[in-house]
Amino acid sequence: MNEHSNPRGSRTAEEIIARDKRHVWHPYTQHGIEVEPQVVARAEGASLFDANGREILDMISSWWTCTHGHAHPKINAAIARQANTMEHVMFAGFTHAPAVDLATTLAGLLPGDLNRVFYTDDGSTSVEVAIKIAYKSWVNRGETRRTLIAFDGGYHGDTLGAMSVGRSSQMFGAFKDLMCDVRVVPYPATFEGDDAVEEREAGALSALEALLKDHRQSIAAMIIEPMMQGAAGIRFCRPSFLKRVVALAREAKVLVIFDEVATGFGRTGKLFAMEHADVTPDLVCLSKGLTGGYMPLAATVVRDRLFDLFLSHDFDRALPHGHSFTANPLACSVALAAIGLYEEERTMARIAEINAHHRTMLGVLAARPDVTRQRVLGPVLAFEVGDDGAYQSEASRTLRVWYLAKGLNIRPIGSTVYLMPPYCITDEELARAYAGMIEGLDRLASGSL
Ligand code: PLP
């Protein structure tokens, strides 16, 4: 036996951290400056628990994935049932009930003729596939259109195509030479009491109009996170803006991709964010809440007419894309169980209650001189701390560490502090989260963090 064998023999939190430090590379982490990761021993409902049983309220739903709560008994039962039947089978030339039932369910939930489901493993790959489908649909029509339109600050994942359309997020400078051609349009982020939003919307729309006019022949698709840009700092737009953007793209015959990876499954107060504006894209990307946050699974759902462009006796017209775990039966069964809970547990009604509590908090936040741009959409509450841009990442890290010590998983994005809880959160837990959040702000303001 050497030091690398029997890794599960050591179970104390200290030993896990020591092994983590030696062998693990974490996402979005600068290991040179980060504090030690938090060991999570178990999770239940809206809470995570460390090795000593200390509770941490998961106020950002574990990177926006967890919808109905951790370790939900009905979802657990669905996994167990499926695991005892079939864990996985390749998905080219084979099919199975969980994948077919889920595709049928998604087609039923989504508007219009968004009927054809291509499964992938995560949000990034669902976007990658949407871009490839859009591009190849033009190739199959006999046209070459290489350019994509994205919105300023938009984030769509970390694979190459997804990074390209997220290039303005300022996270991917190191990779810019590898990216495909993307034109970026301003995004009119808005908040409570924003009296300049119309002006900003007009600017964004005329920039989009000009782009569509000048480059219409080379633009394959436009991608947008409908209603809420997530990683850009929880930035909302108005439904009327979304509606107008889609109308302009349609007039120019440019394909519309909605990235609902973060916004889908209730995260903006509707099951899908597109419902706010009553618009239907040509392609929609779903992940995160698709499985209730349980397992990696994603779907790129496209309109029938787009799928038809790939039909032929010639393989060259097909979509040459697939993953080892495409349509994993465990993940599809979990997704079906998670979707079923919206009705069984009246989840949308609970989301409306969370929204009402957040709205009450808006008043508290409005009275604080250190808080600006407070905003609420569905079960999401967000605001900025300090002057725009002046709030260094060092302060946001300090705030995050303090919140964690206080038993709250709240991770500010730059100057943006936000709450995006699992929908199962109780009123008492929510009150606890608000109190802790405000105490953190007080301490930051008084320099005692
Ligand atoms: N699209 C949006 C809007 C996202 O918020 C994210 C992740 O946060 C992604 C795509 C990428 O998803 P994943 O991290 O599952 O690859």
Coordinates of C-alpha atoms and ligand atoms in Angstrom, one line a residue:
M1 CA 0.0 0.0 0.0
N2 CA 1.3 3.5 -0.8
E3 CA 0.1 6.9 0.3
H4 CA -2.3 7.1 -2.7
S5 CA -4.1 3.8 -2.1
N6 CA -7.2 3.4 0.1
P7 CA -8.4 7.0 -0.4
R8 CA -11.7 6.3 1.4
G9 CA -9.9 5.0 4.6
S10 CA -9.5 8.6 5.8
R11 CA -12.7 10.3 6.7
T12 CA -12.1 13.2 9.0
A13 CA -12.6 16.7 7.6
E14 CA -8.9 17.5 8.1
E15 CA -7.9 14.4 6.2
I16 CA -10.3 15.1 3.3
I17 CA -8.9 18.7 3.1
A18 CA -5.3 17.5 3.2
R19 CA -6.0 15.0 0.3
D20 CA -8.0 17.7 -1.5
K21 CA -5.1 20.1 -1.3
R22 CA -2.7 17.5 -2.7
H23 CA -4.8 16.0 -5.5
V24 CA -7.8 18.2 -6.5
W25 CA -8.1 21.1 -8.9
H26 CA -11.3 23.1 -8.2
P27 CA -13.4 25.1 -10.7
Y28 CA -13.0 28.9 -10.9
T29 CA -10.5 28.7 -8.1
Q30 CA -7.1 30.4 -7.7
H31 CA -5.5 27.8 -5.5
G32 CA -2.7 30.3 -4.6
I33 CA -5.1 32.5 -2.6
E34 CA -8.2 30.6 -1.8
V35 CA -9.0 29.6 1.8
E36 CA -9.6 25.9 2.5
P37 CA -12.7 24.4 0.9
Q38 CA -15.7 23.6 3.1
V39 CA -16.2 19.8 3.5
V40 CA -19.8 18.9 3.1
A41 CA -20.8 15.6 4.7
R42 CA -24.5 15.6 3.8
A43 CA -27.3 17.8 2.5
E44 CA -31.0 18.0 3.1
G45 CA -33.7 20.4 2.0
A46 CA -32.2 23.9 1.8
S47 CA -29.2 23.0 3.9
L48 CA -25.8 21.6 3.7
F49 CA -24.1 20.0 6.8
D50 CA -20.4 19.8 7.5
A51 CA -18.7 16.8 9.2
N52 CA -19.6 18.2 12.6
G53 CA -23.3 18.6 11.7
R54 CA -23.0 22.4 11.3
E55 CA -25.7 23.7 9.1
I56 CA -25.1 25.9 6.1
L57 CA -28.1 27.3 4.3
D58 CA -27.6 26.9 0.6
M59 CA -28.7 30.4 -0.5
I60 CA -27.5 30.1 -4.0
S61 CA -28.8 26.6 -4.6
S62 CA -25.3 25.2 -5.3
W63 CA -24.6 27.3 -8.3
W64 CA -28.3 27.6 -9.1
T65 CA -28.8 23.9 -9.7
C66 CA -30.9 22.8 -6.7
T67 CA -34.6 23.5 -7.1
H68 CA -36.8 21.3 -4.8
G69 CA -34.1 20.8 -2.2
H70 CA -31.2 18.5 -1.4
A71 CA -31.8 14.8 -0.9
H72 CA -35.5 14.9 -1.8
P73 CA -37.1 11.6 -0.9
K74 CA -39.1 11.3 -4.2
I75 CA -36.1 12.1 -6.4
N76 CA -33.9 9.7 -4.3
A77 CA -36.5 7.0 -4.9
A78 CA -36.4 7.6 -8.6
I79 CA -32.7 7.2 -8.8
A80 CA -32.8 4.0 -6.8
R81 CA -35.6 2.6 -9.0
Q82 CA -33.7 3.4 -12.2
A83 CA -30.3 2.2 -10.8
N84 CA -31.9 -1.2 -10.2
T85 CA -33.2 -1.3 -13.7
M86 CA -30.5 0.1 -16.0
E87 CA -27.7 2.6 -15.2
H88 CA -26.6 3.5 -18.7
V89 CA -26.6 2.5 -22.3
M90 CA -25.1 4.2 -25.4
F91 CA -27.7 6.4 -27.2
A92 CA -26.8 6.0 -30.8
G93 CA -28.9 3.1 -32.2
F94 CA -30.5 2.5 -28.7
T95 CA -33.2 4.3 -26.8
H96 CA -35.0 3.9 -23.5
A97 CA -38.2 5.0 -21.7
P98 CA -36.6 7.6 -19.4
A99 CA -35.1 9.6 -22.3
V100 CA -38.2 9.3 -24.5
D101 CA -40.6 10.2 -21.6
L102 CA -38.4 13.2 -20.7
A103 CA -38.2 14.4 -24.3
T104 CA -42.0 14.1 -24.6
T105 CA -42.5 16.0 -21.3
L106 CA -40.2 18.8 -22.3
A107 CA -41.9 19.2 -25.7
G108 CA -45.2 19.4 -23.8
L109 CA -44.0 22.0 -21.4
L110 CA -42.2 24.2 -24.0
P111 CA -44.3 26.5 -26.3
G112 CA -44.8 26.1 -30.0
D113 CA -43.0 23.5 -32.0
L114 CA -40.0 23.2 -29.7
N115 CA -40.4 19.4 -30.0
R116 CA -37.0 17.9 -30.7
V117 CA -34.6 17.2 -27.9
F118 CA -30.9 16.7 -28.2
Y119 CA -29.4 15.6 -24.8
T120 CA -26.0 16.6 -23.5
D121 CA -24.3 16.6 -20.1
D122 CA -24.2 20.2 -18.9
G123 CA -25.1 23.8 -19.7
S124 CA -21.9 24.5 -21.7
T125 CA -22.4 21.5 -24.0
S126 CA -26.1 22.3 -24.5
V127 CA -25.0 25.8 -25.7
E128 CA -22.2 24.2 -27.8
V129 CA -24.7 22.0 -29.5
A130 CA -27.1 24.9 -30.0
I131 CA -24.4 26.8 -31.8
K132 CA -23.4 23.8 -33.9
I133 CA -27.0 23.1 -34.9
A134 CA -27.6 26.7 -35.8
Y135 CA -24.4 26.9 -37.9
K136 CA -25.0 23.5 -39.6
S137 CA -28.6 24.3 -40.3
W138 CA -27.3 27.1 -42.6
V139 CA -24.7 24.8 -44.1
N140 CA -27.5 22.4 -44.9
R141 CA -29.4 25.2 -46.5
G142 CA -26.3 25.9 -48.7
E143 CA -25.2 29.0 -46.9
T144 CA -22.2 29.8 -44.8
R145 CA -22.9 32.0 -41.8
R146 CA -20.1 32.2 -39.3
T147 CA -21.1 35.1 -37.0
L148 CA -23.1 34.9 -33.8
I149 CA -24.7 37.7 -31.9
A150 CA -24.5 37.8 -28.1
F151 CA -25.3 40.3 -25.3
D152 CA -22.8 42.3 -23.3
G153 CA -21.9 40.4 -20.1
G154 CA -23.7 37.3 -21.2
Y155 CA -22.2 34.0 -19.9
H156 CA -23.0 30.7 -21.6
G157 CA -20.4 28.2 -20.3
D158 CA -16.8 27.3 -20.6
T159 CA -16.4 25.2 -23.7
L160 CA -15.0 27.0 -26.8
G161 CA -18.2 27.9 -28.6
A162 CA -19.9 28.8 -25.3
M163 CA -16.9 30.9 -24.3
S164 CA -17.0 32.7 -27.6
V165 CA -20.6 33.9 -27.1
G166 CA -19.6 34.8 -23.5
R167 CA -16.5 36.6 -24.6
S168 CA -17.7 39.9 -23.1
S169 CA -18.1 38.4 -19.7
Q170 CA -14.4 39.2 -19.3
M171 CA -13.6 35.8 -18.0
F172 CA -12.0 34.4 -21.1
G173 CA -9.4 36.9 -22.3
A174 CA -6.7 34.2 -22.2
F175 CA -8.6 32.2 -24.9
K176 CA -9.7 35.0 -27.3
D177 CA -7.5 33.7 -30.1
L178 CA -9.4 30.4 -30.1
M179 CA -12.8 31.9 -30.3
C180 CA -15.3 32.1 -33.2
D181 CA -16.7 35.3 -34.6
V182 CA -19.2 37.0 -32.2
R183 CA -20.7 40.5 -32.3
V184 CA -21.7 41.9 -28.9
V185 CA -24.8 44.0 -28.4
P186 CA -25.3 46.2 -25.2
Y187 CA -27.6 44.7 -22.5
P188 CA -29.9 47.1 -20.7
A189 CA -29.8 45.7 -17.2
T190 CA -32.5 47.2 -15.0
F191 CA -33.5 47.5 -11.3
E192 CA -36.1 49.0 -9.0
G193 CA -36.7 52.7 -9.7
D194 CA -34.5 52.6 -12.9
D195 CA -35.7 55.7 -14.8
A196 CA -33.1 55.5 -17.6
V197 CA -34.0 52.0 -18.7
E198 CA -35.9 53.0 -21.8
E199 CA -33.0 55.0 -23.0
R200 CA -30.6 52.1 -22.5
E201 CA -33.0 49.7 -24.2
A202 CA -33.4 52.1 -27.2
G203 CA -29.6 52.1 -27.5
A204 CA -29.3 48.4 -27.3
L205 CA -32.1 47.9 -29.9
S206 CA -30.7 50.3 -32.4
A207 CA -27.2 48.6 -32.0
L208 CA -28.9 45.3 -32.7
E209 CA -30.9 46.7 -35.6
A210 CA -27.7 48.1 -37.2
L211 CA -25.9 44.9 -36.8
L212 CA -28.7 42.8 -38.3
K213 CA -28.9 45.3 -41.2
D214 CA -25.2 45.3 -42.0
H215 CA -24.4 41.7 -41.5
R216 CA -27.6 39.8 -42.0
Q217 CA -26.1 37.4 -44.6
S218 CA -23.3 36.3 -42.3
I219 CA -25.2 35.9 -39.0
A220 CA -26.1 32.4 -38.0
A221 CA -27.9 33.0 -34.7
M222 CA -28.4 35.3 -31.7
I223 CA -28.1 34.0 -28.2
I224 CA -29.5 35.5 -25.0
E225 CA -30.1 34.5 -21.4
P226 CA -33.8 35.5 -21.3
M227 CA -34.8 37.9 -18.5
M228 CA -31.8 37.3 -16.4
Q229 CA -28.1 37.3 -17.1
G230 CA -26.6 35.1 -14.3
A231 CA -22.9 35.2 -14.1
A232 CA -22.8 38.8 -15.3
G233 CA -24.1 39.7 -11.9
I234 CA -27.8 38.6 -11.8
R235 CA -28.8 41.3 -14.3
F236 CA -32.5 41.5 -15.3
C237 CA -34.0 42.9 -18.4
R238 CA -37.7 43.8 -19.1
P239 CA -40.0 41.4 -21.0
S240 CA -40.7 44.1 -23.5
F241 CA -37.0 44.3 -24.4
L242 CA -36.8 40.5 -24.8
K243 CA -39.9 40.6 -27.1
R244 CA -38.4 43.3 -29.2
V245 CA -35.0 41.6 -29.6
V246 CA -36.7 38.4 -30.8
A247 CA -38.9 40.4 -33.2
L248 CA -35.8 42.0 -34.7
A249 CA -34.0 38.7 -35.1
R250 CA -37.1 37.2 -36.7
E251 CA -37.4 40.1 -39.2
A252 CA -33.8 39.5 -40.2
K253 CA -34.3 35.7 -40.4
V254 CA -31.6 35.1 -37.8
L255 CA -32.0 32.0 -35.5
V256 CA -32.8 32.8 -31.9
I257 CA -31.2 30.7 -29.1
F258 CA -32.4 31.1 -25.6
D259 CA -30.0 30.0 -23.0
E260 CA -32.3 29.0 -20.1
V261 CA -29.6 26.9 -18.4
A262 CA -29.9 29.2 -15.3
T263 CA -33.4 30.7 -15.9
G264 CA -35.3 27.5 -16.6
F265 CA -37.4 25.6 -14.1
G266 CA -38.9 28.4 -12.1
R267 CA -35.8 30.5 -11.5
T268 CA -37.4 33.7 -12.8
G269 CA -40.9 33.1 -11.4
K270 CA -42.2 31.3 -14.5
L271 CA -41.4 27.7 -15.4
F272 CA -39.3 29.1 -18.3
A273 CA -38.2 32.8 -18.6
M274 CA -39.5 33.0 -22.2
E275 CA -43.0 32.9 -20.7
H276 CA -42.5 36.5 -19.3
A277 CA -42.4 37.8 -22.8
D278 CA -44.5 35.2 -24.5
V279 CA -41.9 34.5 -27.1
T280 CA -40.6 31.2 -28.6
P281 CA -37.0 30.8 -29.6
D282 CA -35.7 28.4 -32.4
L283 CA -33.5 26.6 -29.9
V284 CA -33.5 26.5 -26.1
C285 CA -30.8 25.2 -23.8
L286 CA -31.8 23.6 -20.5
S287 CA -29.7 22.2 -17.7
K288 CA -29.1 22.9 -13.9
G289 CA -32.7 22.7 -12.6
L290 CA -33.6 20.1 -15.3
T291 CA -32.6 17.3 -12.8
G292 CA -33.6 19.4 -9.8
G293 CA -29.8 19.9 -9.4
Y294 CA -29.2 16.3 -8.8
M295 CA -27.2 15.1 -11.8
P296 CA -25.4 16.5 -14.9
L297 CA -27.8 16.5 -17.8
A298 CA -28.8 19.0 -20.4
A299 CA -31.1 19.4 -23.3
T300 CA -31.0 21.5 -26.4
V301 CA -34.6 21.6 -27.6
V302 CA -35.2 22.8 -31.2
R303 CA -38.2 23.5 -33.4
D304 CA -39.4 20.8 -35.8
R305 CA -38.5 22.8 -38.9
L306 CA -34.9 23.1 -37.7
F307 CA -34.6 19.3 -37.2
D308 CA -36.1 18.7 -40.6
L309 CA -33.1 20.5 -42.2
F310 CA -30.9 17.7 -41.0
L311 CA -33.1 14.9 -42.4
S312 CA -31.6 13.2 -45.5
H313 CA -30.3 9.9 -46.8
D314 CA -26.9 11.5 -46.7
F315 CA -25.0 11.3 -43.4
D316 CA -23.2 14.5 -44.2
R317 CA -26.4 16.4 -43.4
A318 CA -26.7 14.8 -39.9
L319 CA -25.4 16.4 -36.7
P320 CA -22.0 14.8 -35.9
H321 CA -22.2 15.3 -32.2
G322 CA -22.6 13.0 -29.2
H323 CA -21.3 12.1 -25.8
S324 CA -20.6 8.9 -24.0
F325 CA -23.3 9.6 -21.5
T326 CA -25.9 11.2 -23.8
A327 CA -29.4 10.7 -22.3
N328 CA -28.1 8.8 -19.2
P329 CA -31.1 6.9 -17.9
L330 CA -30.4 7.8 -14.3
A331 CA -30.3 11.5 -15.1
C332 CA -33.4 11.3 -17.3
S333 CA -35.3 9.5 -14.5
V334 CA -34.3 12.1 -12.0
A335 CA -35.3 14.9 -14.3
L336 CA -38.8 13.3 -14.8
A337 CA -39.2 13.0 -11.0
A338 CA -38.0 16.6 -10.5
I339 CA -40.4 17.9 -13.1
G340 CA -43.3 16.0 -11.6
L341 CA -42.7 17.8 -8.3
Y342 CA -43.8 21.2 -9.7
E343 CA -47.4 20.0 -9.6
E344 CA -47.2 17.6 -6.7
E345 CA -45.7 20.2 -4.4
R346 CA -47.2 23.3 -5.9
T347 CA -43.7 24.6 -6.5
M348 CA -44.7 27.7 -8.5
A349 CA -47.0 28.9 -5.7
R350 CA -44.1 28.5 -3.3
I351 CA -41.9 30.5 -5.6
A352 CA -44.5 33.3 -5.6
E353 CA -44.4 33.3 -1.8
I354 CA -40.5 33.6 -1.8
N355 CA -40.9 36.4 -4.3
A356 CA -43.3 38.2 -1.9
H357 CA -40.8 37.9 1.0
H358 CA -38.0 39.3 -1.3
R359 CA -40.2 42.2 -2.2
T360 CA -40.6 43.1 1.5
M361 CA -36.8 43.0 1.7
L362 CA -36.6 45.5 -1.1
G363 CA -37.9 48.2 1.3
V364 CA -35.2 47.3 3.9
L365 CA -32.5 47.4 1.2
A366 CA -33.8 50.7 -0.2
A367 CA -33.2 52.4 3.1
R368 CA -29.5 51.5 3.2
P369 CA -27.0 54.0 1.8
D370 CA -24.5 51.3 1.0
V371 CA -26.8 49.3 -1.3
T372 CA -27.8 50.2 -4.8
R373 CA -29.7 48.7 -7.8
Q374 CA -31.9 46.4 -5.7
R375 CA -34.0 44.1 -7.7
V376 CA -36.2 41.0 -7.5
L377 CA -37.3 38.5 -10.1
G378 CA -39.2 35.4 -9.1
P379 CA -37.3 33.7 -6.3
V380 CA -34.1 35.8 -6.9
L381 CA -33.1 38.9 -4.9
A382 CA -30.0 40.9 -5.9
F383 CA -28.3 44.3 -5.3
E384 CA -25.0 46.0 -5.5
V385 CA -22.8 46.9 -2.6
G386 CA -20.7 50.0 -2.8
D387 CA -20.1 52.2 -5.8
D388 CA -20.3 50.6 -9.2
G389 CA -17.0 48.8 -9.9
A390 CA -15.4 50.0 -6.7
Y391 CA -16.1 46.8 -4.8
Q392 CA -13.0 44.8 -5.2
S393 CA -13.1 41.0 -5.4
E394 CA -11.1 40.9 -2.2
A395 CA -14.1 42.4 -0.4
S396 CA -16.5 40.0 -2.0
R397 CA -14.3 37.1 -1.0
T398 CA -14.2 38.4 2.6
L399 CA -18.0 38.7 2.6
R400 CA -18.3 35.2 1.3
V401 CA -16.0 33.8 3.9
W402 CA -17.9 35.6 6.7
Y403 CA -21.3 34.4 5.4
L404 CA -20.0 30.8 5.3
A405 CA -18.8 31.1 8.9
K406 CA -22.2 32.4 9.7
G407 CA -23.8 29.3 8.2
L408 CA -24.9 30.8 4.9
N409 CA -23.8 29.9 1.4
I410 CA -24.0 33.4 -0.2
R411 CA -21.3 34.1 -2.8
P412 CA -21.3 37.6 -4.1
I413 CA -20.4 38.0 -7.8
G414 CA -18.1 41.1 -7.7
S415 CA -20.2 43.8 -6.2
T416 CA -23.4 41.9 -6.6
V417 CA -24.9 40.2 -3.5
Y418 CA -27.8 37.9 -4.3
L419 CA -30.0 35.2 -2.9
M420 CA -31.3 32.4 -5.1
P421 CA -32.6 29.7 -2.7
P422 CA -33.9 26.2 -3.3
Y423 CA -37.7 26.5 -3.6
C424 CA -38.2 24.2 -0.5
I425 CA -36.8 26.9 1.8
T426 CA -39.0 27.6 4.8
D427 CA -40.1 31.0 6.0
E428 CA -37.9 30.6 9.1
E429 CA -34.8 29.7 7.0
L430 CA -35.5 32.7 4.7
A431 CA -35.7 35.0 7.7
R432 CA -32.5 33.6 9.0
A433 CA -30.8 34.2 5.7
Y434 CA -32.0 37.8 5.5
A435 CA -30.8 38.5 9.0
G436 CA -27.4 37.1 8.3
M437 CA -27.2 38.8 4.9
I438 CA -27.9 42.2 6.6
E439 CA -25.5 41.6 9.4
G440 CA -22.8 40.9 6.8
L441 CA -23.6 44.2 5.1
D442 CA -23.5 46.1 8.5
R443 CA -20.1 44.6 9.3
L444 CA -18.8 45.4 5.8
A445 CA -20.0 49.0 6.2
S446 CA -18.4 49.4 9.7
G447 CA -15.2 47.7 8.7
S448 CA -15.7 44.8 11.2
L449 CA -15.9 41.9 8.8
Ligands
PLP1 N1 -25.4 29.1 -19.5 C1 -25.8 29.8 -18.4 C2 -26.8 30.9 -18.5 C3 -25.1 29.5 -17.2 O1 -25.5 30.3 -16.1 C4 -24.2 28.5 -17.1 C5 -23.5 28.2 -15.8 O2 -23.6 28.9 -14.9 C6 -23.9 27.8 -18.3 C7 -24.5 28.1 -19.4 C8 -22.9 26.7 -18.2 O3 -23.4 25.6 -17.6 P1 -22.5 24.4 -17.0 O4 -21.7 25.1 -15.9 O5 -23.4 23.4 -16.5 O6 -21.6 24.0 -18.1

